[in-house]
Amino acid sequence: MNVGIICEYNPFHLGHRKQIVRIREDFGADSGVVCAMSGNFVQRGHPAIFDKMRRAEAAVRCGADLVLELPAPVCLSSAEGFAMGGVSILSRLCDGLCFGAETADAEALSAASQALLSEDFSPLLRERLATGKSFPAARQAALTAMGLPGSLLETPNNILAVEYCKAILAQGSPMKPLPIRREGSYHAQTPDAANPSASSLRLQLEQGADISPYLPIEAARCFENAPIHTLQAGERAVLYRLRTMTEAEFAALPFGSEGLWRKLMHAARQEANLEAVAAAVKSKRYTRTRIDRMILCACLGITQAQMEAEAPYVRVLAFNDRGRKILKAVKKQGFFRNAGEPVDHPYQDLERRWENLYPLFRVDAPGVPGGNLRERLFYPPKFTNP
Amino acid sequence: MNVGIICEYNPFHLGHRKQIVRIREDFGADSGVVCAMSGNFVQRGHPAIFDKMRRAEAAVRCGADLVLELPAPVCLSSAEGFAMGGVSILSRLCDGLCFGAETADAEALSAASQALLSEDFSPLLRERLATGKSFPAARQAALTAMGLPGSLLETPNNILAVEYCKAILAQGSPMKPLPIRREGSYHAQTPDAANPSASSLRLQLEQGADISPYLPIEAARCFENAPIHTLQAGERAVLYRLRTMTEAEFAALPFGSEGLWRKLMHAARQEANLEAVAAAVKSKRYTRTRIDRMILCACLGITQAQMEAEAPYVRVLAFNDRGRKILKAVKKQGFFRNAGEPVDHPYQDLERRWENLYPLFRVDAPGVPGGNLRERLFYPPKFTNP
C-alpha cells in the first residue's frame, strides 16, 4: 500500500517522523510513504525556513520514500486549494491519504465533507455570511444547520482534514482518508518535547536557538548550518514589488475579490512596511493569512489565473529505492520531473522566477538566484552502493 | 548677477558654503545664487544620504537663494549628460555658472572644451579607443594629439568643469563659466577640517559618527536625526528588480551599449549580491560608476529613451525671498513647479515611482512611500514674518 502525506515539513521534526512510523505500524512495514511537500514558499504566505531540497532530504532520511514538490500556486492557495492540489498529485500514486486531525473519526470527517459539498450547503452559508460573520464562523453555523456537528470545524487540523476529504470526494480519488489523532498544539509558541509544533521551532530558529532536541538526528544533520529564511529578511524586496505594481497587476492577484486588491493597492502606496500594509488591509472579514498569501503572490508574480491553472508537471525532490520504484510505474506519463531537469514549457519560467526570489529571504545575506535549480534530487548514497 | 551652481550637496558641508560666500565676494553681496541639485538619487549611482528636501533646506539656510531639483535621469547620466542637464536648467535663470576645479584657468578649460567639441576630435578619440584604452585615457591622449594639455583631464573636478564648458558652448548658453580653484581632496576618506569631502562625510555617517564639526551649524541642524540612506540598505529591493527583469527590459537600459546590458543580465541571474553583480560586469573598458548607475536605473525603471528625453518640468525644492523673485520672472512659463505640486503629465508617474522607492534605501527601517511628495517646498519663516 502506498500512503500519501500532504505536508510542509517547515521544518521536519519528531512529530513528522512519528506519523511515518505510525503508517508503517498500521499498514505494514513495506508500505510506501509518498510526501507532497510545499516547496520554498508555504501556506501561511511566508518563505519556508529551510529550502525545499534540504527539507526533502530530511524527510527521506527519516523514513519517507518519495518527496514531490507542491507547486507554489498550490502552496499559496486557500486551505481548499491546497488540499485539492495535494490530493490531485498524490492520487496518481497512492491508495490512502494520511493526515493528522483533532479527531481520528473518518466517518465524521467524511459526513461533514459530503455536507459541505452538497447543493443545500451554499445557500445556508450565504445566509450566515450575510449577517457579517467571518467565513470560518459562517461555515460552522451552516454545518450545524444541516444537523451535523459544526464544532468539528473549530480546530485547525480538522478544518484541513475536511478539506482533504472534500478533495478526495470531489475528484473521485482512489485514496482512502486515513486520519490519525494529532497530539500537541499545532501553533504552540514553546516546543513540546514529544510533539513540537513547527511554528514553535521556527521561532526558536529565528532567535538563534538550537532545535536539534526536537528533530530526528538525521534531520538535524540536514539542517546543520543551513541558512534560514524569513519574510522579514526579504521585506524590502516585497515592498519594492508592492510599490511598483500597476493597478492592473493588483487587480489580477488571487484573493483580491470584493475590492480586497484595491485595499491592498492603497495600503502598499501609503504604508512604510509589510506589517503596516497587512494591518491596513486586515478586517474581521479577511484572515491575516489570506492577506499574507496575497502579498507573497504579488511578490512572486502569481495571478488568479495562474492559481487556478493546474501545474503541467510536478518536481521530484528526493527518493530512496522504494520511492524510485513507486515513481517508475507512472514516470512514462511525463508528469513527474526531476528537480533541476529542464522542461520545455512556459511554466518553467515561473518556476525560475520563484527560485530566483527565494534566496532574497535568506536571513544572513542574499543567496545566489536559483540556488536550488542547480541541485540534483536527493538519493541516499547507501542505496547506490549496497 | 545670478550665479548658478550644479551640485549634489550629499551632504551640504563647510566647503559648499565657502563657495557660496566666495560668489558673493566676487560678484557682489546682492548676487543671486541658484542651485541645480541632485534629488534623491545621485551621480555615482547611489541614493542620496539625506533626502532632497532636507538637503535643499540646508542649502538655503546656508546662503543659497533657490534650489531646483535635477531630474533623476539627469543625475544618473554620464558626466556629460549631468552637465548638459544642469546647464540647460540654469541657463533659464543665470548669467554665470560657478564650479570648483583643480584649475581656475577659464581660458584653458574653454580651449579644451572647444577642442573636444570640434570635428577633428572624434576620429582621434576613436583611434585611441581602438587600441584598447579606457575612455578617460583615450580622451586625454586625443586632446594631447590636438596640441592641448591632455593632463587637464586627469583630475575629477577638471573633467566635470570641461563638461560644463562644453555644455555652455553646445547650448549657446548665456552663462559665463566661473571656475574657482577647489581645495582639498574630492574623495578623501577622512574629512579635512577646512575642506571636507562629501564622500568622507558619508563614510562617517555610515559609521554613526558625528559630522557636525564639518558642517555649517544651520546645515547640521537640518540633518539632525534625519534618517540616512545607502545602497546597501536597499540591496534586496534592487536585487528583486534585477532578478525579475525581462531581456527586453535589460536591453532598454541606458549605458547598455556594446552588449553591456547582456553582461548585466547574466550577472544578475547568477550572482548573490550587488557587489558580486557589479564585479562580474566590471572590466577595464567600463568604470564601476557606469555600472552602478546602470543598476540604479534598472531599479528605478529609467530607460535609455527616458534618459534622452528632456524633463517636461523641474521641481523647486527651496527658496528665500530673493530666490522667489528670481523665479517669478520666468514662472509663467510653467517649467518650474513647486515640490509636491500635482502636474497633469505622464512624467509625474515616473517621479512618483522614484519617490516611492527612495525610502526603501533608508538604513534604520523602510520609510513611507513618497514621503517627500507630501512635503512643501522650504521657505524660511524669518522671511515670511519680517
GROMACS .gro file of C-alpha atoms in nm, chain A residues 233-237 239-241 243-244 268-273 298-300 353 356-357 359-369 374, chain B residues 233-237 239-241 243-244 268-273 298-300 353 356-357 359-369 374:
model
   68
  233ALA     CA    1   1.461   3.936   0.572
  234GLY     CA    2   1.308   3.989   0.229
  235GLU     CA    3   1.081   4.274   0.335
  236ARG     CA    4   1.239   4.538   0.110
  237ALA     CA    5   1.221   4.305  -0.190
  239LEU     CA    6   0.796   4.628  -0.074
  240TYR     CA    7   0.979   4.701  -0.399
  241ARG     CA    8   0.726   4.487  -0.580
  243ARG     CA    9   0.541   4.987  -0.469
  244THR     CA   10   0.591   4.932  -0.841
  268ALA     CA   11   0.103   4.944  -0.044
  269ARG     CA   12   0.123   5.305  -0.164
  270GLN     CA   13   0.083   5.453   0.183
  271GLU     CA   14   0.244   5.233   0.444
  272ALA     CA   15   0.611   5.209   0.535
  273ASN     CA   16   0.650   4.836   0.600
  298ALA     CA   17   0.221   3.971  -0.555
  299CYS     CA   18   0.592   3.933  -0.486
  300LEU     CA   19   0.617   3.607  -0.680
  353ARG     CA   20   1.132   3.340  -1.109
  356ASN     CA   21   1.545   3.334  -0.809
  357LEU     CA   22   1.346   3.522  -0.547
  359PRO     CA   23   1.725   3.348  -0.175
  360LEU     CA   24   1.629   3.714  -0.117
  361PHE     CA   25   1.458   3.592   0.203
  362ARG     CA   26   1.777   3.443   0.343
  363VAL     CA   27   1.845   3.597   0.682
  364ASP     CA   28   2.227   3.619   0.685
  365ALA     CA   29   2.276   3.762   0.333
  366PRO     CA   30   2.101   3.731  -0.004
  367GLY     CA   31   2.176   3.397  -0.172
  368VAL     CA   32   2.252   3.322  -0.536
  369PRO     CA   33   1.947   3.326  -0.764
  374ARG     CA   34   2.148   2.375  -0.958
  619ALA     CA   35   2.017   4.915   0.286
  620GLY     CA   36   1.807   4.876  -0.029
  621GLU     CA   37   2.013   4.591  -0.172
  622ARG     CA   38   1.733   4.333  -0.166
  623ALA     CA   39   1.493   4.575  -0.335
  625LEU     CA   40   1.812   4.256  -0.642
  626TYR     CA   41   1.438   4.190  -0.663
  627ARG     CA   42   1.423   4.414  -0.967
  629ARG     CA   43   1.607   3.913  -1.079
  630THR     CA   44   1.267   3.981  -1.235
  654ALA     CA   45   2.201   3.950  -1.223
  655ARG     CA   46   2.083   3.594  -1.281
  656GLN     CA   47   2.395   3.434  -1.134
  657GLU     CA   48   2.533   3.644  -0.852
  658ALA     CA   49   2.415   3.659  -0.493
  659ASN     CA   50   2.457   4.030  -0.414
  684ALA     CA   51   1.724   4.937  -1.364
  685CYS     CA   52   1.585   4.966  -1.012
  686LEU     CA   53   1.414   5.298  -1.085
  739ARG     CA   54   0.782   5.571  -0.869
  742ASN     CA   55   0.814   5.560  -0.360
  743LEU     CA   56   1.139   5.367  -0.395
  745PRO     CA   57   1.254   5.523   0.130
  746LEU     CA   58   1.348   5.157   0.067
  747PHE     CA   59   1.711   5.270   0.097
  748ARG     CA   60   1.664   5.410   0.447
  749VAL     CA   61   1.911   5.243   0.680
  750ASP     CA   62   1.709   5.216   1.003
  751ALA     CA   63   1.383   5.084   0.853
  752PRO     CA   64   1.191   5.129   0.527
  753GLY     CA   65   1.015   5.466   0.510
  754VAL     CA   66   0.668   5.552   0.383
  755PRO     CA   67   0.638   5.560   0.004
  760ARG     CA   68   0.388   6.517   0.099
   0.00000   0.00000   0.00000
